[in-house]
Every structure is written in C-alpha cells, then in structure tokens.
C-alpha cells in the first residue's frame, strides 16, 4: 500500500486589488492519498510535474471589478470549457489552475501509468481526475512531448501559445502590401504570450516594438530576441502624453498592428499612434484586473471605423489548440520560436510566485516545478 502526501495550496482571503501571497496558505494537515484505494471507475491519479501560474487566476479569487458579484461556486462565464478555471472559489478551497503530470494509477481503460496529461486540477502535488467530467483534460501527444519539456504544454504549446497564434493571425495586415516596413506593438512583451507574439512577428518581418517594465527586461528583449525597440511603460509614470511620445519615438512610422495584454494606459497610448486600417487584438488587461473597475474593450477602438479590433476568450480558439500546438512545435524545431519559462521549485512557493508575476518579475511563462 502506498500512502502519498499531497501538499495543496488553499485560498484564504479575497484580494483588495492584486493577488498577494497572504491570500493563500499551504494546506494543513497534509492530505494523505492511498494510491491503491483512492480511485473510482473512470478516474486517474496524477503526480504533478508543473503547475501554471496565470494572470486570470484573479477571477476565481472573486476580486470585485473583475466581475460584478462575488458568488462562490458560480462563474461569470457561461462557457463549459472555462468553467473550472473561472468558478469563484470559496475561502478555504484548494486553489489554482492548470497542471501537467504523469498518471501514477488508473481506473480508466484509455489511460495507463506513465501517460502525460494536463488539466485544470489546481495547485496540488497529486490530483484525482475524473476524465469524463474534467472538460479541459487532455492526454499530451507523445510525439511532441518526448521532444520538448512537458512544461511547454502549460505555456507556448498550451492555451497561452494557441491564444498568441490566434491573436497574431488576427492582427496580421489584410492588405496586399509587404509586412516589411510595418510596425506591430506587443504589450507585456516579456511575458509568456507577449514573447511568443514578438517572436512570431519577427519571423514574419514586422518591425517589433515591445512594451515591458524595467530596463533589464528591455535589454534582454533587444539583445536576445532582437526586438526593434522597447518602451518601458514605467518611465511614463502614468503620464499619457509622455507615454505616447515614447511610443512615437519607438514607432516613428506609426502602429499597424497591436497585440494588447495590458489595457489601461498602454492601450490609450498606442491608440494615439495607430495608423489607418490598424488591426488590434485585446488579449488581456492585466493593468486593470486590480483596479476595481470593470474591464471592457476600449470603446474608442471599437467606435473607430478605421481600426479593426477584437477581444477574444479561451472558448473562441479552444478548437484550434491541437493545430496551433503542431504549428508552434514546428517553429520550435526549426529554431524560430524559443519557449521561455520562469520556473520556481516547490509548491510552497506558488503564492509568492503568483504575487511576483503580478509585480512583473517573470520573464516568460510562470511555472512551478514539483
Ligand atoms: N484572451 C484569453 O483567452 C487569454 C488567455 C490567457 C491569458 N490572457 C491574458 O493575456 C495577458 C498575458 O498573459 P500571460 O499569461 O502571458 O502573462 P505574462 O505576460 O507572462 O505575465 C504578466 C505580465 O504582465 C505585466 N504587468 C503586470 N501588471 C502590469 C501593469 N499594471 N501594467 C503593465 N504591465 C503589467 C508584467 O510585466 P512587466 O514587467 O512588463 O510589467 C507581467 O510580467 C494577461 O492579461 C492575461 O490575462 C488572455
């Protein structure tokens, strides 16, 4: 009989603004799982390899402003695939998002010990998954994940990468003129999605302008990832005129495409530099998730007939994930896309890492290795 200790992260307090490590605690006493008796028919036991730390996890924390009413066990999003992730947590619940791991016991004919799987099973070292009811469950393709780290299934070869590719394809100019000479601006350019988009854009021949916080990130984006210019939004200190001027210097020919992960002042400053027929993808609005105001696509963009913009959500591109994964994997193999990961060891570090990701300390995909 094997008794396994399962350390888990519990949610203990709703945030005032951005997530802090004090909003979580390590579960005590540690849960014990008997690997020989814990499963019912149709279930598998998974040992975690990596856990994903994502900006959207502020939603299940029940922060006012991200959604109007904090109602535990409900989701503001009527989307089957997103239900687990976005359901508002009760204080005391096991918290977290997606993880990837190995099957260590199985009572399901289709899955055997050793299989690599991913699902939204929260921040814990082991997870019992009912395959049928876990809508985001996937068995990871051996032909891909025998060649790259399984951690990439949570980043560039997972939801983040698929979203990056979907949004990038949307903002690609639709006229006949060559991409060379056109400018794309990518915000949170040193983050998982931003860095993926920046690399896709360099491959296509765009002039790529990244927006990121701090000199260190900027230097790395210029030297290692060959971005053409970087704007440190922190230098603008909340001043729209100054920010807009800094962008003008970085994009002297104006902005043809904009992939936005940040919203707020960043979206306002880019708006002032847009060219005619610019295309814009609102992927996320991390600068607004903690400010208590509801998030909406900036109206001036949607009201401007000379700009084509879209906001999308996981459900819009979920069907594209397998194909996107193959395309992105090919780029990795050709050396045209580098998976960049910011990995910290130990489940107990997860709350601190979540707080630090919100403070911009990550470069690339934020992950916990177990
Ligand atoms: N539409 C969808 O289906 C979907 C799916 C996944 C993610 N998203 C969204 O995509 C965005 C990027 O996600 P990700 O997973 O790739 O995260 P990430 O970019 O790896 O990490 C978040 C980054 O946001 C930046 N940031 C934090 N607060 C900021 C602020 N107030 N102003 C400007 N920048 C700030 C920080 O970088 P700096 O150092 O540069 O500040 C931080 O590194 C998020 O908004 C997320 O919610 C959307």
mmCIF file of C-alpha atoms and ligand atoms in Angstrom:
data_model
loop_
_atom_site.group_PDB
_atom_site.id
_atom_site.type_symbol
_atom_site.label_atom_id
_atom_site.label_comp_id
_atom_site.label_asym_id
_atom_site.label_seq_id
_atom_site.Cartn_x
_atom_site.Cartn_y
_atom_site.Cartn_z
ATOM 1 C CA UNK A 1 0.000 0.000 0.000
ATOM 2 C CA UNK A 2 1.424 3.363 -0.973
ATOM 3 C CA UNK A 3 0.392 6.397 1.057
ATOM 4 C CA UNK A 4 1.168 9.623 -0.780
ATOM 5 C CA UNK A 5 1.402 13.040 0.868
ATOM 6 C CA UNK A 6 -0.454 15.636 -1.161
ATOM 7 C CA UNK A 7 0.503 19.231 -0.394
ATOM 8 C CA UNK A 8 -2.049 21.725 -1.714
ATOM 9 C CA UNK A 9 -2.492 25.492 -1.836
ATOM 10 C CA UNK A 10 -5.629 26.814 -0.153
ATOM 11 C CA UNK A 11 -7.322 30.142 -0.830
ATOM 12 C CA UNK A 12 -7.754 32.045 2.453
ATOM 13 C CA UNK A 13 -8.709 35.655 1.636
ATOM 14 C CA UNK A 14 -10.213 37.693 -1.208
ATOM 15 C CA UNK A 15 -7.918 40.379 -2.618
ATOM 16 C CA UNK A 16 -8.385 44.124 -2.305
ATOM 17 C CA UNK A 17 -6.523 44.646 -5.576
ATOM 18 C CA UNK A 18 -3.774 42.392 -6.973
ATOM 19 C CA UNK A 19 -3.037 38.907 -5.559
ATOM 20 C CA UNK A 20 -0.634 38.643 -2.628
ATOM 21 C CA UNK A 21 0.937 35.563 -1.067
ATOM 22 C CA UNK A 22 -1.040 36.251 2.131
ATOM 23 C CA UNK A 23 -4.232 35.317 0.263
ATOM 24 C CA UNK A 24 -3.092 31.684 0.278
ATOM 25 C CA UNK A 25 -1.683 29.060 2.593
ATOM 26 C CA UNK A 26 -0.273 25.549 2.368
ATOM 27 C CA UNK A 27 -2.905 23.004 3.446
ATOM 28 C CA UNK A 28 -2.511 21.623 6.968
ATOM 29 C CA UNK A 29 -2.628 18.768 7.796
ATOM 30 C CA UNK A 30 -1.204 17.397 4.554
ATOM 31 C CA UNK A 31 -3.742 15.251 2.705
ATOM 32 C CA UNK A 32 -2.849 11.574 2.522
ATOM 33 C CA UNK A 33 -3.816 9.557 -0.546
ATOM 34 C CA UNK A 34 -3.813 5.776 -0.667
ATOM 35 C CA UNK A 35 -2.830 5.174 -4.286
ATOM 36 C CA UNK A 36 -4.349 1.677 -4.243
ATOM 37 C CA UNK A 37 -7.806 2.569 -2.965
ATOM 38 C CA UNK A 38 -8.351 6.231 -3.890
ATOM 39 C CA UNK A 39 -9.806 5.766 -7.370
ATOM 40 C CA UNK A 40 -13.342 5.087 -8.590
ATOM 41 C CA UNK A 41 -14.078 3.739 -12.068
ATOM 42 C CA UNK A 42 -13.201 6.315 -14.758
ATOM 43 C CA UNK A 43 -10.648 8.118 -12.575
ATOM 44 C CA UNK A 44 -6.891 8.522 -12.759
ATOM 45 C CA UNK A 45 -4.332 9.632 -10.177
ATOM 46 C CA UNK A 46 -1.825 12.162 -11.497
ATOM 47 C CA UNK A 47 1.504 13.183 -9.979
ATOM 48 C CA UNK A 48 2.190 16.828 -10.807
ATOM 49 C CA UNK A 49 5.302 17.829 -12.714
ATOM 50 C CA UNK A 50 4.485 21.514 -13.337
ATOM 51 C CA UNK A 51 1.780 23.955 -12.241
ATOM 52 C CA UNK A 52 0.745 27.014 -14.211
ATOM 53 C CA UNK A 53 0.576 30.478 -12.623
ATOM 54 C CA UNK A 54 -1.647 32.779 -14.697
ATOM 55 C CA UNK A 55 -2.980 36.343 -14.537
ATOM 56 C CA UNK A 56 -6.616 35.178 -14.997
ATOM 57 C CA UNK A 57 -6.481 33.395 -11.625
ATOM 58 C CA UNK A 58 -7.517 36.688 -10.066
ATOM 59 C CA UNK A 59 -11.017 35.834 -11.382
ATOM 60 C CA UNK A 60 -11.688 32.824 -9.112
ATOM 61 C CA UNK A 61 -10.326 34.875 -6.206
ATOM 62 C CA UNK A 62 -13.512 36.899 -6.539
ATOM 63 C CA UNK A 63 -11.971 40.331 -6.908
ATOM 64 C CA UNK A 64 -14.660 42.973 -7.261
ATOM 65 C CA UNK A 65 -14.282 44.778 -10.570
ATOM 66 C CA UNK A 66 -13.188 41.706 -12.475
ATOM 67 C CA UNK A 67 -16.801 40.618 -12.246
ATOM 68 C CA UNK A 68 -19.616 42.480 -10.511
ATOM 69 C CA UNK A 69 -20.836 39.942 -7.951
ATOM 70 C CA UNK A 70 -18.707 37.670 -5.843
ATOM 71 C CA UNK A 71 -20.789 34.498 -5.781
ATOM 72 C CA UNK A 72 -18.834 31.412 -4.728
ATOM 73 C CA UNK A 73 -19.283 28.333 -6.935
ATOM 74 C CA UNK A 74 -20.606 30.364 -9.845
ATOM 75 C CA UNK A 75 -18.839 31.501 -12.946
ATOM 76 C CA UNK A 76 -19.338 34.823 -14.679
ATOM 77 C CA UNK A 77 -18.586 32.989 -17.917
ATOM 78 C CA UNK A 78 -21.191 30.604 -19.342
ATOM 79 C CA UNK A 79 -18.514 28.571 -21.093
ATOM 80 C CA UNK A 80 -18.240 24.863 -20.496
ATOM 81 C CA UNK A 81 -14.520 24.657 -21.153
ATOM 82 C CA UNK A 82 -13.679 27.566 -18.885
ATOM 83 C CA UNK A 83 -15.998 26.656 -16.018
ATOM 84 C CA UNK A 84 -13.436 25.049 -13.710
ATOM 85 C CA UNK A 85 -10.950 27.855 -14.083
ATOM 86 C CA UNK A 86 -13.297 30.786 -13.687
ATOM 87 C CA UNK A 87 -15.642 29.490 -10.995
ATOM 88 C CA UNK A 88 -15.438 31.775 -7.981
ATOM 89 C CA UNK A 89 -13.645 29.989 -5.151
ATOM 90 C CA UNK A 90 -14.891 29.684 -1.600
ATOM 91 C CA UNK A 91 -12.463 30.782 1.087
ATOM 92 C CA UNK A 92 -10.805 27.525 2.201
ATOM 93 C CA UNK A 93 -10.951 25.870 -1.233
ATOM 94 C CA UNK A 94 -7.963 24.266 -2.913
ATOM 95 C CA UNK A 95 -6.912 26.950 -5.390
ATOM 96 C CA UNK A 96 -5.126 27.156 -8.733
ATOM 97 C CA UNK A 97 -5.324 26.461 -12.411
ATOM 98 C CA UNK A 98 -3.788 24.123 -14.906
ATOM 99 C CA UNK A 99 -1.208 21.458 -14.213
ATOM 100 C CA UNK A 100 0.667 18.805 -16.116
ATOM 101 C CA UNK A 101 1.751 15.455 -14.731
ATOM 102 C CA UNK A 102 2.163 11.696 -15.070
ATOM 103 C CA UNK A 103 -0.539 9.126 -14.444
ATOM 104 C CA UNK A 104 0.548 7.046 -11.408
ATOM 105 C CA UNK A 105 -2.624 4.955 -11.023
ATOM 106 C CA UNK A 106 -5.560 4.418 -13.341
ATOM 107 C CA UNK A 107 -9.093 3.039 -13.311
ATOM 108 C CA UNK A 108 -9.764 4.171 -16.861
ATOM 109 C CA UNK A 109 -9.155 1.851 -19.816
ATOM 110 C CA UNK A 110 -7.788 4.644 -22.054
ATOM 111 C CA UNK A 111 -5.092 5.871 -19.669
ATOM 112 C CA UNK A 112 -2.201 3.945 -18.246
ATOM 113 C CA UNK A 113 0.545 4.570 -15.726
ATOM 114 C CA UNK A 114 3.192 6.823 -17.259
ATOM 115 C CA UNK A 115 0.853 8.754 -19.595
ATOM 116 C CA UNK A 116 1.423 12.501 -19.627
ATOM 117 C CA UNK A 117 -1.743 14.532 -19.095
ATOM 118 C CA UNK A 118 -2.844 18.130 -18.477
ATOM 119 C CA UNK A 119 -5.977 19.514 -16.840
ATOM 120 C CA UNK A 120 -7.307 22.362 -14.694
ATOM 121 C CA UNK A 121 -6.758 20.423 -11.480
ATOM 122 C CA UNK A 122 -5.464 23.235 -9.253
ATOM 123 C CA UNK A 123 -2.257 23.781 -7.278
ATOM 124 C CA UNK A 124 -1.586 20.402 -5.700
ATOM 125 C CA UNK A 125 1.097 17.725 -5.864
ATOM 126 C CA UNK A 126 -1.337 14.921 -6.755
ATOM 127 C CA UNK A 127 -4.743 15.091 -8.381
ATOM 128 C CA UNK A 128 -7.552 12.578 -8.757
ATOM 129 C CA UNK A 129 -9.166 13.324 -12.107
ATOM 130 C CA UNK A 130 -12.497 12.051 -13.338
ATOM 131 C CA UNK A 131 -11.638 12.128 -17.015
ATOM 132 C CA UNK A 132 -15.218 12.420 -18.244
ATOM 133 C CA UNK A 133 -16.214 15.367 -16.072
ATOM 134 C CA UNK A 134 -12.934 17.299 -16.400
ATOM 135 C CA UNK A 135 -13.677 19.254 -19.563
ATOM 136 C CA UNK A 136 -10.198 20.665 -20.070
ATOM 137 C CA UNK A 137 -8.479 17.280 -19.618
ATOM 138 C CA UNK A 138 -6.076 16.263 -22.365
ATOM 139 C CA UNK A 139 -3.616 13.449 -22.896
ATOM 140 C CA UNK A 140 -0.449 15.034 -24.247
ATOM 141 C CA UNK A 141 0.915 13.834 -27.573
ATOM 142 C CA UNK A 142 3.946 11.614 -27.086
ATOM 143 C CA UNK A 143 5.430 12.601 -30.465
ATOM 144 C CA UNK A 144 5.658 16.209 -29.270
ATOM 145 C CA UNK A 145 6.313 15.904 -25.562
ATOM 146 C CA UNK A 146 9.029 13.289 -25.891
ATOM 147 C CA UNK A 147 10.993 16.063 -27.632
ATOM 148 C CA UNK A 148 10.159 19.142 -25.560
ATOM 149 C CA UNK A 149 9.592 19.630 -21.838
ATOM 150 C CA UNK A 150 6.037 18.858 -20.646
ATOM 151 C CA UNK A 151 6.121 22.310 -19.040
ATOM 152 C CA UNK A 152 5.568 23.789 -22.515
ATOM 153 C CA UNK A 153 2.061 22.262 -22.504
ATOM 154 C CA UNK A 154 1.201 24.982 -19.961
ATOM 155 C CA UNK A 155 2.809 27.792 -21.960
ATOM 156 C CA UNK A 156 3.854 28.132 -25.554
ATOM 157 C CA UNK A 157 2.344 24.741 -26.533
ATOM 158 C CA UNK A 158 -0.773 25.214 -24.417
ATOM 159 C CA UNK A 159 -3.580 27.716 -24.066
ATOM 160 C CA UNK A 160 -1.174 30.692 -23.988
ATOM 161 C CA UNK A 161 0.586 29.760 -27.224
ATOM 162 C CA UNK A 162 -2.653 28.959 -29.053
ATOM 163 C CA UNK A 163 -4.084 32.269 -27.969
ATOM 164 C CA UNK A 164 -0.915 34.066 -29.096
ATOM 165 C CA UNK A 165 -1.084 32.426 -32.529
ATOM 166 C CA UNK A 166 -4.829 33.042 -32.932
ATOM 167 C CA UNK A 167 -4.480 36.712 -31.989
ATOM 168 C CA UNK A 168 -1.355 37.186 -34.085
ATOM 169 C CA UNK A 169 -3.123 35.793 -37.153
ATOM 170 C CA UNK A 170 -5.952 38.227 -36.448
ATOM 171 C CA UNK A 171 -3.723 41.320 -36.331
ATOM 172 C CA UNK A 172 -1.789 40.405 -39.467
ATOM 173 C CA UNK A 173 -2.486 43.184 -42.004
ATOM 174 C CA UNK A 174 -5.006 42.035 -44.605
ATOM 175 C CA UNK A 175 -3.837 44.327 -47.421
ATOM 176 C CA UNK A 176 -1.513 43.225 -50.216
ATOM 177 C CA UNK A 177 1.449 45.325 -49.092
ATOM 178 C CA UNK A 178 4.501 43.524 -47.661
ATOM 179 C CA UNK A 179 4.846 43.140 -43.901
ATOM 180 C CA UNK A 180 8.377 44.536 -44.042
ATOM 181 C CA UNK A 181 8.138 48.162 -43.019
ATOM 182 C CA UNK A 182 5.016 47.610 -40.933
ATOM 183 C CA UNK A 183 5.081 48.023 -37.176
ATOM 184 C CA UNK A 184 3.499 45.825 -34.524
ATOM 185 C CA UNK A 185 3.331 46.789 -30.861
ATOM 186 C CA UNK A 186 3.148 43.987 -28.286
ATOM 187 C CA UNK A 187 2.437 44.803 -24.645
ATOM 188 C CA UNK A 188 3.691 42.685 -21.716
ATOM 189 C CA UNK A 189 6.285 41.711 -24.313
ATOM 190 C CA UNK A 190 8.452 39.845 -21.805
ATOM 191 C CA UNK A 191 5.567 37.660 -20.640
ATOM 192 C CA UNK A 192 4.542 34.259 -21.964
ATOM 193 C CA UNK A 193 2.043 35.403 -24.582
ATOM 194 C CA UNK A 194 3.845 38.642 -25.426
ATOM 195 C CA UNK A 195 7.171 36.934 -26.017
ATOM 196 C CA UNK A 196 5.528 34.313 -28.220
ATOM 197 C CA UNK A 197 3.829 37.002 -30.315
ATOM 198 C CA UNK A 198 7.032 39.069 -30.522
ATOM 199 C CA UNK A 199 8.911 36.058 -31.916
ATOM 200 C CA UNK A 200 6.122 35.227 -34.413
ATOM 201 C CA UNK A 201 6.173 38.856 -35.538
ATOM 202 C CA UNK A 202 9.966 38.922 -36.003
ATOM 203 C CA UNK A 203 9.689 35.764 -38.128
ATOM 204 C CA UNK A 204 7.153 37.496 -40.387
ATOM 205 C CA UNK A 205 9.338 40.585 -40.877
ATOM 206 C CA UNK A 206 7.483 43.157 -38.769
ATOM 207 C CA UNK A 207 9.242 45.988 -37.057
ATOM 208 C CA UNK A 208 8.504 44.818 -33.490
ATOM 209 C CA UNK A 209 8.073 47.276 -30.647
ATOM 210 C CA UNK A 210 7.700 45.696 -27.212
ATOM 211 C CA UNK A 211 6.255 47.345 -24.136
ATOM 212 C CA UNK A 212 7.679 45.995 -20.889
ATOM 213 C CA UNK A 213 8.530 47.158 -17.382
ATOM 214 C CA UNK A 214 12.127 47.945 -16.421
ATOM 215 C CA UNK A 215 15.492 48.271 -18.129
ATOM 216 C CA UNK A 216 16.611 44.680 -17.569
ATOM 217 C CA UNK A 217 13.628 43.246 -19.449
ATOM 218 C CA UNK A 218 14.059 45.793 -22.210
ATOM 219 C CA UNK A 219 17.724 44.966 -22.727
ATOM 220 C CA UNK A 220 17.007 41.249 -22.921
ATOM 221 C CA UNK A 221 14.208 41.774 -25.436
ATOM 222 C CA UNK A 222 16.524 43.829 -27.635
ATOM 223 C CA UNK A 223 19.685 41.727 -27.376
ATOM 224 C CA UNK A 224 18.341 38.166 -27.094
ATOM 225 C CA UNK A 225 15.060 38.406 -29.012
ATOM 226 C CA UNK A 226 16.104 41.125 -31.473
ATOM 227 C CA UNK A 227 13.079 43.343 -30.960
ATOM 228 C CA UNK A 228 13.495 46.598 -32.863
ATOM 229 C CA UNK A 229 12.564 48.860 -29.961
ATOM 230 C CA UNK A 230 11.257 48.588 -26.427
ATOM 231 C CA UNK A 231 9.259 51.104 -24.416
ATOM 232 C CA UNK A 232 9.471 50.926 -20.621
ATOM 233 C CA UNK A 233 5.948 51.911 -19.595
ATOM 234 C CA UNK A 234 7.166 52.607 -16.062
ATOM 235 C CA UNK A 235 9.175 55.576 -17.373
ATOM 236 C CA UNK A 236 5.936 57.283 -18.400
ATOM 237 C CA UNK A 237 4.854 57.198 -14.753
ATOM 238 C CA UNK A 238 1.176 57.216 -15.669
ATOM 239 C CA UNK A 239 1.526 60.256 -17.971
ATOM 240 C CA UNK A 240 -0.357 59.560 -21.212
ATOM 241 C CA UNK A 241 1.299 62.375 -23.206
ATOM 242 C CA UNK A 242 4.784 61.202 -22.229
ATOM 243 C CA UNK A 243 3.929 57.544 -22.916
ATOM 244 C CA UNK A 244 2.505 58.428 -26.306
ATOM 245 C CA UNK A 245 5.669 60.410 -27.118
ATOM 246 C CA UNK A 246 7.927 57.487 -26.075
ATOM 247 C CA UNK A 247 5.903 55.229 -28.376
ATOM 248 C CA UNK A 248 6.161 57.697 -31.241
ATOM 249 C CA UNK A 249 9.948 57.596 -30.935
ATOM 250 C CA UNK A 250 9.913 53.780 -30.913
ATOM 251 C CA UNK A 251 7.417 53.554 -33.796
ATOM 252 C CA UNK A 252 8.141 56.619 -35.956
ATOM 253 C CA UNK A 253 6.034 55.277 -38.847
ATOM 254 C CA UNK A 254 3.007 54.635 -36.641
ATOM 255 C CA UNK A 255 1.437 51.364 -35.498
ATOM 256 C CA UNK A 256 -0.160 48.934 -37.971
ATOM 257 C CA UNK A 257 -0.869 46.069 -35.577
ATOM 258 C CA UNK A 258 -1.315 45.957 -31.805
ATOM 259 C CA UNK A 259 -1.440 42.836 -29.610
ATOM 260 C CA UNK A 260 -2.528 44.023 -26.177
ATOM 261 C CA UNK A 261 -2.056 42.088 -22.941
ATOM 262 C CA UNK A 262 -2.246 45.056 -20.608
ATOM 263 C CA UNK A 263 -5.129 47.501 -21.322
ATOM 264 C CA UNK A 264 -5.455 50.813 -19.452
ATOM 265 C CA UNK A 265 -2.840 53.487 -20.133
ATOM 266 C CA UNK A 266 -0.941 51.206 -22.524
ATOM 267 C CA UNK A 267 -3.982 50.789 -24.786
ATOM 268 C CA UNK A 268 -4.645 54.544 -24.587
ATOM 269 C CA UNK A 269 -1.087 55.464 -25.591
ATOM 270 C CA UNK A 270 -0.985 53.002 -28.501
ATOM 271 C CA UNK A 271 -4.342 54.333 -29.744
ATOM 272 C CA UNK A 272 -2.769 57.748 -30.294
ATOM 273 C CA UNK A 273 -0.152 56.207 -32.591
ATOM 274 C CA UNK A 274 -2.347 53.929 -34.727
ATOM 275 C CA UNK A 275 -2.164 54.057 -38.498
ATOM 276 C CA UNK A 276 -5.199 53.924 -40.802
ATOM 277 C CA UNK A 277 -6.591 50.349 -41.008
ATOM 278 C CA UNK A 278 -4.642 49.186 -37.961
ATOM 279 C CA UNK A 279 -5.642 45.788 -36.550
ATOM 280 C CA UNK A 280 -5.866 45.223 -32.808
ATOM 281 C CA UNK A 281 -6.287 42.158 -30.613
ATOM 282 C CA UNK A 282 -7.281 42.683 -26.978
ATOM 283 C CA UNK A 283 -5.897 39.560 -25.363
ATOM 284 C CA UNK A 284 -5.876 40.711 -21.764
ATOM 285 C CA UNK A 285 -5.947 43.753 -19.495
ATOM 286 C CA UNK A 286 -3.680 42.879 -16.588
ATOM 287 C CA UNK A 287 -3.158 46.528 -15.610
ATOM 288 C CA UNK A 288 -6.885 46.779 -14.892
ATOM 289 C CA UNK A 289 -7.546 43.468 -13.136
ATOM 290 C CA UNK A 290 -6.728 45.008 -9.765
ATOM 291 C CA UNK A 291 -8.134 48.497 -10.096
ATOM 292 C CA UNK A 292 -11.739 47.791 -9.158
ATOM 293 C CA UNK A 293 -13.199 48.936 -12.476
ATOM 294 C CA UNK A 294 -14.874 46.546 -14.847
ATOM 295 C CA UNK A 295 -12.890 45.528 -17.890
ATOM 296 C CA UNK A 296 -14.230 46.360 -21.298
ATOM 297 C CA UNK A 297 -12.722 46.735 -24.721
ATOM 298 C CA UNK A 298 -11.746 50.390 -25.063
ATOM 299 C CA UNK A 299 -14.740 51.945 -26.765
ATOM 300 C CA UNK A 300 -12.693 54.395 -28.780
ATOM 301 C CA UNK A 301 -11.157 51.448 -30.618
ATOM 302 C CA UNK A 302 -14.459 49.754 -31.378
ATOM 303 C CA UNK A 303 -16.060 53.078 -32.358
ATOM 304 C CA UNK A 304 -13.280 53.961 -34.795
ATOM 305 C CA UNK A 305 -14.195 52.758 -38.314
ATOM 306 C CA UNK A 306 -10.523 52.957 -39.345
ATOM 307 C CA UNK A 307 -9.484 50.333 -36.785
ATOM 308 C CA UNK A 308 -10.399 46.645 -36.715
ATOM 309 C CA UNK A 309 -10.304 45.280 -33.180
ATOM 310 C CA UNK A 310 -11.434 42.160 -31.381
ATOM 311 C CA UNK A 311 -11.482 40.813 -27.839
ATOM 312 C CA UNK A 312 -11.384 37.074 -27.533
ATOM 313 C CA UNK A 313 -11.672 34.451 -24.928
ATOM 314 C CA UNK A 314 -10.460 30.900 -24.481
ATOM 315 C CA UNK A 315 -13.632 29.434 -25.988
ATOM 316 C CA UNK A 316 -13.022 31.330 -29.234
ATOM 317 C CA UNK A 317 -9.830 29.468 -30.014
ATOM 318 C CA UNK A 318 -10.101 26.281 -27.932
ATOM 319 C CA UNK A 319 -10.782 24.147 -31.012
ATOM 320 C CA UNK A 320 -7.615 25.483 -32.619
ATOM 321 C CA UNK A 321 -5.306 24.265 -29.821
ATOM 322 C CA UNK A 322 -4.167 20.920 -31.356
ATOM 323 C CA UNK A 323 -3.371 22.534 -34.717
ATOM 324 C CA UNK A 324 -1.736 25.566 -33.082
ATOM 325 C CA UNK A 325 0.378 23.229 -30.962
ATOM 326 C CA UNK A 326 1.639 21.435 -34.069
ATOM 327 C CA UNK A 327 2.468 24.723 -35.826
ATOM 328 C CA UNK A 328 4.247 26.159 -32.808
ATOM 329 C CA UNK A 329 6.125 22.905 -32.185
ATOM 330 C CA UNK A 330 7.385 23.024 -35.780
ATOM 331 C CA UNK A 331 8.667 26.555 -35.201
ATOM 332 C CA UNK A 332 10.453 25.386 -32.052
ATOM 333 C CA UNK A 333 12.067 22.552 -34.005
ATOM 334 C CA UNK A 334 13.204 24.960 -36.716
ATOM 335 C CA UNK A 335 14.748 27.239 -34.086
ATOM 336 C CA UNK A 336 12.272 30.025 -34.911
ATOM 337 C CA UNK A 337 10.480 30.019 -31.563
ATOM 338 C CA UNK A 338 12.099 29.746 -28.173
ATOM 339 C CA UNK A 339 9.952 28.603 -25.244
ATOM 340 C CA UNK A 340 10.883 30.933 -22.402
ATOM 341 C CA UNK A 341 9.994 29.854 -18.889
ATOM 342 C CA UNK A 342 10.388 31.330 -15.412
ATOM 343 C CA UNK A 343 10.411 28.235 -13.205
ATOM 344 C CA UNK A 344 10.484 28.059 -9.405
ATOM 345 C CA UNK A 345 10.770 24.794 -7.471
ATOM 346 C CA UNK A 346 8.337 23.759 -4.750
ATOM 347 C CA UNK A 347 4.578 24.052 -4.356
ATOM 348 C CA UNK A 348 5.038 26.131 -1.201
ATOM 349 C CA UNK A 349 6.498 28.917 -3.380
ATOM 350 C CA UNK A 350 3.360 29.216 -5.544
ATOM 351 C CA UNK A 351 1.622 32.088 -3.682
ATOM 352 C CA UNK A 352 4.824 34.185 -3.622
ATOM 353 C CA UNK A 353 5.434 33.485 -7.311
ATOM 354 C CA UNK A 354 1.843 34.469 -8.175
ATOM 355 C CA UNK A 355 2.350 37.784 -6.360
ATOM 356 C CA UNK A 356 5.693 38.327 -8.108
ATOM 357 C CA UNK A 357 4.260 37.573 -11.549
ATOM 358 C CA UNK A 358 1.707 40.328 -10.967
ATOM 359 C CA UNK A 359 4.613 42.605 -9.978
ATOM 360 C CA UNK A 360 6.313 41.779 -13.301
ATOM 361 C CA UNK A 361 9.253 39.704 -12.012
ATOM 362 C CA UNK A 362 8.726 36.909 -14.567
ATOM 363 C CA UNK A 363 10.407 36.672 -17.937
ATOM 364 C CA UNK A 364 8.376 34.215 -19.996
ATOM 365 C CA UNK A 365 5.871 31.661 -18.732
ATOM 366 C CA UNK A 366 5.492 31.490 -14.948
ATOM 367 C CA UNK A 367 5.656 27.903 -13.674
ATOM 368 C CA UNK A 368 6.109 25.906 -10.502
ATOM 369 C CA UNK A 369 8.069 22.666 -10.744
ATOM 370 C CA UNK A 370 7.151 19.932 -8.307
HETATM 371 N N1 LIG B 1 -7.907 36.029 -24.032
HETATM 372 C C1 LIG B 1 -7.533 34.888 -23.471
HETATM 373 O O1 LIG B 1 -8.127 33.824 -23.685
HETATM 374 C C2 LIG B 1 -6.317 34.878 -22.571
HETATM 375 C C3 LIG B 1 -5.668 33.665 -22.237
HETATM 376 C C4 LIG B 1 -4.520 33.717 -21.443
HETATM 377 C C5 LIG B 1 -4.048 34.956 -20.979
HETATM 378 N N2 LIG B 1 -4.716 36.103 -21.300
HETATM 379 C C6 LIG B 1 -4.227 37.415 -20.882
HETATM 380 O O2 LIG B 1 -3.011 37.672 -21.579
HETATM 381 C C7 LIG B 1 -2.185 38.544 -20.796
HETATM 382 C C8 LIG B 1 -0.785 37.958 -20.700
HETATM 383 O O3 LIG B 1 -0.870 36.711 -20.014
HETATM 384 P P1 LIG B 1 0.447 35.844 -19.743
HETATM 385 O O4 LIG B 1 -0.025 34.559 -19.174
HETATM 386 O O5 LIG B 1 1.307 35.837 -20.944
HETATM 387 O O6 LIG B 1 1.135 36.662 -18.549
HETATM 388 P P2 LIG B 1 2.589 37.280 -18.551
HETATM 389 O O7 LIG B 1 2.597 38.337 -19.604
HETATM 390 O O8 LIG B 1 3.576 36.178 -18.616
HETATM 391 O O9 LIG B 1 2.733 37.947 -17.123
HETATM 392 C C9 LIG B 1 2.075 39.098 -16.800
HETATM 393 C C10 LIG B 1 2.938 40.358 -17.115
HETATM 394 O O10 LIG B 1 2.086 41.477 -17.114
HETATM 395 C C11 LIG B 1 2.845 42.627 -16.834
HETATM 396 N N3 LIG B 1 2.086 43.523 -15.940
HETATM 397 C C12 LIG B 1 1.595 43.251 -14.722
HETATM 398 N N4 LIG B 1 0.955 44.328 -14.223
HETATM 399 C C13 LIG B 1 1.068 45.299 -15.175
HETATM 400 C C14 LIG B 1 0.626 46.649 -15.261
HETATM 401 N N5 LIG B 1 -0.075 47.213 -14.267
HETATM 402 N N6 LIG B 1 0.907 47.365 -16.385
HETATM 403 C C15 LIG B 1 1.603 46.803 -17.393
HETATM 404 N N7 LIG B 1 2.059 45.532 -17.371
HETATM 405 C C16 LIG B 1 1.781 44.786 -16.266
HETATM 406 C C17 LIG B 1 4.126 42.184 -16.118
HETATM 407 O O11 LIG B 1 5.245 42.502 -16.955
HETATM 408 P P3 LIG B 1 6.016 43.922 -16.881
HETATM 409 O O12 LIG B 1 7.285 43.705 -16.166
HETATM 410 O O13 LIG B 1 6.208 44.277 -18.302
HETATM 411 O O14 LIG B 1 5.148 44.862 -16.126
HETATM 412 C C18 LIG B 1 3.969 40.661 -16.032
HETATM 413 O O15 LIG B 1 5.189 40.004 -16.290
HETATM 414 C C19 LIG B 1 -2.889 38.718 -19.466
HETATM 415 O O16 LIG B 1 -3.595 39.936 -19.481
HETATM 416 C C20 LIG B 1 -3.851 37.534 -19.417
HETATM 417 O O17 LIG B 1 -4.952 37.781 -18.600
HETATM 418 C C21 LIG B 1 -5.832 36.081 -22.099
#
